[in-house]
């Protein structure tokens, strides 16, 4: 995950204003509880807030108002690589995130966050200052899954919070947390996103406006669900495109070529991605053909080169319809030579 700046996040006006105000006044609570349903952006906001706390420019430039600059080394490392934060002062906790041996357990954390995770991931760091001096941030996903012993171990830390250390607990069931933990945190409720907000999020990720509006209306305020719907639709579209290209290639009828080329003209925004997917399929079939000594060895490689040439022409603003017609005619010809 690469965080957005707090100021760039769509929706959640009240939670964002609370956090931005805390940064402006430099009055950071030792612990926050972000509560609300899954998929609405609690973790995105948590990472953006962590970025602001860890930013190298924080407190240096008056015009920054305590927010992240987004360009320093610390800001660039407030993201995940293979599930682990790159910044040494950003620490993630979650049930099952760590190998049992890493946290001194013999068995995996099947249902709850264990006390061993709190001891090895949190307590072991507290005697030492942050690695880079700005702050240290712990983000606990699904904090309602803390075991009783883990919650009590965390409570001891919250009763005497270390300097320059901030905990952010994410939860869909805040009522499940110990009352003593809830009482020591600033609770920030997150509501669902509006259809317009989800549509805006999708459009920022290059989904066309009409499709974004339609998907947003189906997402029930859940941006993650909206993105999943889009990805599923995109996968179905890609599979349909590849299937139609192969049908046109193996057919002797020019009609299928004309129909597919006309479709490409209408969907020229997605055409480069569809051609890349087609190229990947052809490359995979060529490798499989080599392994199986298939009759089509070499044919798929030639077709792959044709698709890459067509993709380059599209990127040079050539007519999508003309490019697709030419490509499909060439693919028909190459295929017919092997049959």
Coordinates of C-alpha atoms in Angstrom, one line a residue:
X1 CA 0.0 0.0 0.0
X2 CA 1.3 3.5 -0.9
X3 CA -0.5 6.1 1.2
X4 CA -2.3 9.2 0.0
X5 CA -1.7 12.5 1.7
X6 CA -4.4 13.2 4.2
X7 CA -5.5 16.2 2.1
X8 CA -5.9 13.9 -1.0
X9 CA -8.2 11.4 0.5
X10 CA -11.8 11.3 -0.7
X11 CA -14.6 11.4 1.9
X12 CA -14.4 11.1 5.7
X13 CA -14.4 14.9 6.1
X14 CA -14.9 14.8 9.9
X15 CA -12.2 12.2 10.8
X16 CA -9.7 13.9 8.5
X17 CA -10.4 17.3 10.0
X18 CA -9.8 15.9 13.5
X19 CA -6.5 14.4 12.5
X20 CA -5.3 17.4 10.5
X21 CA -6.2 19.7 13.5
X22 CA -4.1 17.4 15.8
X23 CA -1.2 17.7 13.4
X24 CA -1.5 21.5 13.1
X25 CA -1.6 21.9 16.9
X26 CA 1.0 19.2 17.5
X27 CA -1.4 17.5 20.0
X28 CA -1.2 13.9 19.1
X29 CA -3.1 11.4 21.2
X30 CA -1.0 8.4 22.2
X31 CA -3.7 6.1 20.8
X32 CA -6.5 6.3 18.3
X33 CA -9.4 3.9 17.5
X34 CA -10.6 4.1 13.9
X35 CA -14.0 2.3 13.9
X36 CA -16.3 1.5 11.0
X37 CA -17.0 -1.2 8.5
X38 CA -14.4 -2.9 6.3
X39 CA -13.4 -1.4 3.0
X40 CA -14.3 2.3 3.6
X41 CA -10.7 3.6 4.0
X42 CA -9.8 3.4 7.7
X43 CA -6.4 1.8 6.9
X44 CA -5.8 4.3 4.1
X45 CA -6.3 7.1 6.6
X46 CA -4.2 5.4 9.2
X47 CA -1.2 5.1 6.8
X48 CA -1.6 8.7 5.7
X49 CA -1.7 9.9 9.3
X50 CA 1.4 7.7 10.1
X51 CA 3.1 9.3 7.1
X52 CA 2.4 12.8 8.5
X53 CA 3.8 11.7 11.9
X54 CA 7.0 10.2 10.4
X55 CA 7.6 12.9 7.7
X56 CA 11.1 14.4 7.9
X57 CA 9.7 17.9 7.2
X58 CA 7.2 17.8 10.1
X59 CA 7.5 20.8 12.3
X60 CA 10.3 22.4 10.1
X61 CA 8.2 24.3 7.6
X62 CA 5.5 26.5 9.0
X63 CA 3.4 26.2 5.9
X64 CA 3.2 22.4 6.2
X65 CA 0.8 22.7 9.2
X66 CA 2.3 19.4 10.4
X67 CA 1.1 17.4 7.3
X68 CA 3.3 15.1 5.3
X69 CA 5.4 16.6 2.4
X70 CA 5.0 13.4 0.4
X71 CA 8.5 13.5 -1.1
X72 CA 11.0 12.9 1.7
X73 CA 12.7 9.6 2.3
X74 CA 10.4 8.9 5.3
X75 CA 7.2 9.6 3.3
X76 CA 8.4 7.3 0.5
X77 CA 8.9 4.4 2.9
X78 CA 5.5 4.6 4.5
X79 CA 4.2 1.7 2.4
X80 CA 4.2 -2.0 2.4
X81 CA 6.5 -4.4 0.6
X82 CA 5.4 -8.0 0.8
X83 CA 3.1 -7.1 3.7
X84 CA 5.8 -5.4 5.8
X85 CA 6.3 -1.6 6.2
X86 CA 9.5 -0.3 4.7
X87 CA 9.9 2.4 7.4
X88 CA 11.5 1.0 10.5
X89 CA 9.3 3.2 12.8
X90 CA 6.0 2.0 11.2
X91 CA 5.0 -1.3 12.7
X92 CA 2.0 -3.4 11.7
X93 CA 0.2 -5.9 13.8
X94 CA -2.4 -8.4 12.7
X95 CA -3.5 -11.9 13.5
X96 CA -1.3 -14.4 11.7
X97 CA 0.9 -11.7 10.1
X98 CA 4.1 -13.1 11.7
X99 CA 5.5 -16.6 11.5
X100 CA 5.0 -18.3 14.8
X101 CA 8.7 -18.7 15.3
X102 CA 9.2 -15.0 14.9
X103 CA 7.1 -14.2 17.9
X104 CA 8.0 -17.1 20.1
X105 CA 5.0 -19.3 19.4
X106 CA 4.8 -23.0 18.5
X107 CA 1.5 -22.7 16.7
X108 CA -0.1 -20.1 14.3
X109 CA -2.5 -17.5 15.6
X110 CA -5.6 -19.2 14.4
X111 CA -8.3 -16.8 15.7
X112 CA -6.8 -14.1 17.9
X113 CA -3.8 -11.7 18.1
X114 CA -1.7 -13.4 20.7
X115 CA 0.1 -11.9 23.7
X116 CA 3.4 -13.2 22.1
X117 CA 2.8 -10.8 19.2
X118 CA 2.3 -7.9 21.6
X119 CA 5.5 -8.8 23.6
X120 CA 7.7 -9.4 20.6
X121 CA 6.5 -6.7 18.2
X122 CA 5.5 -3.9 20.7
X123 CA 7.1 -4.4 24.1
X124 CA 10.5 -5.3 22.6
X125 CA 10.7 -1.9 20.9
X126 CA 9.5 0.4 23.7
X127 CA 12.8 0.6 25.7
X128 CA 14.4 2.2 22.7
X129 CA 13.8 5.5 20.9
X130 CA 12.4 5.6 17.4
X131 CA 15.0 4.6 14.8
X132 CA 14.8 7.9 12.9
X133 CA 13.8 10.3 15.7
X134 CA 10.4 11.7 14.5
X135 CA 8.0 9.2 16.0
X136 CA 7.0 5.6 16.1
X137 CA 3.6 4.3 14.9
X138 CA 1.9 1.0 15.6
X139 CA -1.1 0.1 13.4
X140 CA -3.2 -2.8 14.6
X141 CA -5.5 -4.3 12.0
X142 CA -8.7 -5.9 13.3
X143 CA -8.0 -4.9 16.9
X144 CA -11.2 -6.5 18.0
X145 CA -9.3 -9.8 17.5
X146 CA -6.9 -9.1 20.4
X147 CA -7.0 -12.0 22.9
X148 CA -7.7 -11.0 26.5
X149 CA -4.1 -11.5 27.5
X150 CA -2.9 -9.5 24.4
X151 CA -5.4 -6.7 25.2
X152 CA -4.2 -6.5 28.8
X153 CA -0.6 -6.4 27.7
X154 CA -1.4 -3.5 25.3
X155 CA -3.4 -1.8 28.1
X156 CA -0.3 -1.6 30.3
X157 CA 1.4 0.3 27.5
X158 CA -1.5 2.7 27.0
X159 CA -1.7 3.4 30.7
X160 CA 1.9 4.9 30.5
X161 CA 2.3 5.7 26.9
X162 CA 5.9 6.2 25.7
X163 CA 6.9 9.6 24.2
X164 CA 6.7 10.0 20.4
X165 CA 4.7 6.7 20.1
X166 CA 1.3 6.5 18.6
X167 CA -1.0 3.5 18.4
X168 CA -3.8 3.3 15.7
X169 CA -6.3 0.5 16.2
X170 CA -8.6 -0.4 13.3
X171 CA -11.8 -2.1 14.2
X172 CA -15.2 -3.1 12.8
X173 CA -16.4 -4.2 16.2
X174 CA -15.1 -1.6 18.7
X175 CA -17.5 -2.7 21.3
X176 CA -15.5 -6.0 21.5
X177 CA -12.5 -4.2 22.8
X178 CA -11.9 -3.9 26.6
X179 CA -13.7 -0.8 28.0
X180 CA -10.4 0.1 29.7
X181 CA -8.7 0.2 26.3
X182 CA -11.5 2.2 24.6
X183 CA -11.3 4.8 27.4
X184 CA -7.7 5.5 26.8
X185 CA -8.1 6.2 23.1
X186 CA -9.5 8.9 21.0
X187 CA -12.3 7.2 19.1
X188 CA -12.9 8.3 15.5
X189 CA -15.9 6.8 13.8
X190 CA -15.8 6.3 10.0
X191 CA -19.0 6.3 8.0
X192 CA -19.7 4.7 4.6
X193 CA -18.7 6.6 1.5
X194 CA -21.3 8.2 -0.8
X195 CA -21.9 7.0 -4.3
X196 CA -20.3 10.2 -5.6
X197 CA -17.2 9.7 -3.4
X198 CA -16.7 6.1 -4.5
X199 CA -17.2 7.1 -8.2
X200 CA -14.5 9.8 -7.7
X201 CA -12.1 7.2 -6.1
X202 CA -12.6 4.9 -9.1
X203 CA -12.1 7.6 -11.6
X204 CA -8.8 8.6 -10.0
X205 CA -7.8 5.0 -10.8
X206 CA -8.7 5.5 -14.5
X207 CA -12.1 3.9 -14.5
X208 CA -14.3 5.8 -17.0
X209 CA -17.0 8.0 -15.4
X210 CA -20.0 6.0 -16.6
X211 CA -18.7 2.7 -15.4
X212 CA -17.5 4.3 -12.1
X213 CA -21.0 5.7 -11.4
X214 CA -22.6 2.4 -12.1
X215 CA -20.2 0.4 -9.9
X216 CA -20.4 2.9 -7.1
X217 CA -24.1 2.5 -7.0
X218 CA -23.6 -1.3 -6.3
X219 CA -20.9 -1.0 -3.7
X220 CA -22.9 -0.1 -0.5
X221 CA -20.5 2.6 0.5
X222 CA -17.5 0.2 0.4
X223 CA -14.6 1.4 -1.8
X224 CA -12.8 -1.9 -1.6
X225 CA -15.9 -3.7 -2.8
X226 CA -16.3 -1.3 -5.6
X227 CA -12.7 -1.9 -6.7
X228 CA -13.3 -5.7 -6.6
X229 CA -16.4 -5.3 -8.8
X230 CA -14.3 -3.3 -11.3
X231 CA -11.5 -5.9 -11.3
X232 CA -13.9 -8.7 -11.8
X233 CA -15.6 -6.9 -14.7
X234 CA -12.2 -6.1 -16.1
X235 CA -11.1 -9.7 -16.0
X236 CA -14.3 -10.8 -17.6
X237 CA -13.8 -8.2 -20.4
X238 CA -10.2 -9.3 -20.9
X239 CA -11.2 -13.0 -21.2
X240 CA -14.0 -12.0 -23.6
X241 CA -11.6 -10.0 -25.8
X242 CA -9.0 -12.7 -26.0
X243 CA -11.7 -15.3 -26.8
X244 CA -13.1 -13.1 -29.6
X245 CA -9.6 -12.4 -31.0
X246 CA -8.9 -16.2 -31.2
X247 CA -12.3 -16.8 -32.8
X248 CA -11.6 -14.1 -35.4
X249 CA -8.1 -15.4 -36.0
X250 CA -9.3 -19.0 -36.6
X251 CA -12.2 -17.9 -38.8
X252 CA -12.0 -17.2 -42.5
X253 CA -14.9 -14.7 -42.3
X254 CA -14.0 -11.0 -42.5
X255 CA -17.2 -10.1 -40.7
X256 CA -15.8 -11.1 -37.3
X257 CA -12.8 -8.9 -37.9
X258 CA -15.0 -5.9 -38.7
X259 CA -17.1 -6.4 -35.7
X260 CA -14.2 -6.7 -33.3
X261 CA -12.4 -3.7 -34.9
X262 CA -15.5 -1.6 -34.5
X263 CA -15.7 -2.6 -30.8
X264 CA -12.1 -1.5 -30.4
X265 CA -13.0 1.9 -31.8
X266 CA -15.7 2.3 -29.2
X267 CA -13.5 1.1 -26.3
X268 CA -10.3 2.7 -27.3
X269 CA -9.5 3.7 -23.7
X270 CA -9.1 0.1 -22.6
X271 CA -7.6 -1.2 -25.8
X272 CA -3.9 -0.9 -24.8
X273 CA -4.5 -3.0 -21.6
X274 CA -6.5 -5.6 -23.6
X275 CA -3.7 -5.8 -26.1
X276 CA -1.1 -6.3 -23.3
X277 CA -3.3 -9.1 -21.9
X278 CA -3.5 -10.7 -25.4
X279 CA 0.3 -10.5 -25.7
X280 CA 0.7 -12.3 -22.4
X281 CA -1.6 -15.0 -23.4
X282 CA 0.3 -15.5 -26.7
X283 CA 3.6 -15.6 -24.9
X284 CA 2.3 -18.2 -22.5
X285 CA 1.0 -20.4 -25.3
X286 CA 4.3 -20.2 -27.1
X287 CA 6.1 -21.4 -24.0
X288 CA 3.6 -24.2 -23.5
X289 CA 4.0 -25.1 -27.2
X290 CA 7.8 -25.4 -26.9
X291 CA 7.4 -27.7 -23.8
X292 CA 4.9 -29.9 -25.6
X293 CA 6.5 -29.8 -29.1
X294 CA 3.2 -28.3 -30.4
X295 CA 2.6 -27.7 -34.1
X296 CA 2.1 -24.0 -33.4
X297 CA 5.6 -23.4 -32.0
X298 CA 6.8 -20.1 -33.6
X299 CA 3.3 -19.1 -34.7
X300 CA 2.4 -17.7 -31.3
X301 CA 5.8 -15.9 -31.1
X302 CA 5.0 -14.2 -34.5
X303 CA 1.5 -13.3 -33.3
X304 CA 3.0 -11.9 -30.1
X305 CA 5.3 -9.6 -32.2
X306 CA 2.3 -8.5 -34.3
X307 CA 0.4 -7.5 -31.1
X308 CA 3.3 -5.6 -29.7
X309 CA 3.6 -3.7 -33.0
X310 CA -0.2 -2.9 -32.8
X311 CA 0.1 -1.7 -29.2
X312 CA 3.0 0.6 -30.2
X313 CA 0.8 2.0 -33.0
X314 CA -2.1 2.6 -30.6
X315 CA 0.2 4.4 -28.2
X316 CA 1.3 6.6 -31.2
X317 CA -2.3 7.7 -31.6
X318 CA -3.1 5.6 -34.7
X319 CA -6.7 4.8 -35.4
X320 CA -7.8 1.9 -33.1
X321 CA -10.2 0.5 -35.6
X322 CA -7.6 0.5 -38.4
X323 CA -4.9 -1.0 -36.2
X324 CA -7.2 -3.8 -35.0
X325 CA -8.4 -4.6 -38.6
X326 CA -4.8 -4.8 -39.8
X327 CA -3.7 -6.9 -36.7
X328 CA -6.6 -9.4 -37.1
X329 CA -6.0 -9.8 -40.8
X330 CA -2.3 -10.5 -40.1
X331 CA -3.2 -13.0 -37.3
X332 CA -5.7 -14.8 -39.6
X333 CA -3.0 -15.1 -42.3
X334 CA -0.4 -16.4 -39.8
X335 CA -2.8 -18.9 -38.4
X336 CA -3.9 -20.1 -41.8
X337 CA -0.3 -20.9 -42.8
X338 CA -0.2 -23.5 -39.9
X339 CA -3.5 -25.1 -40.9

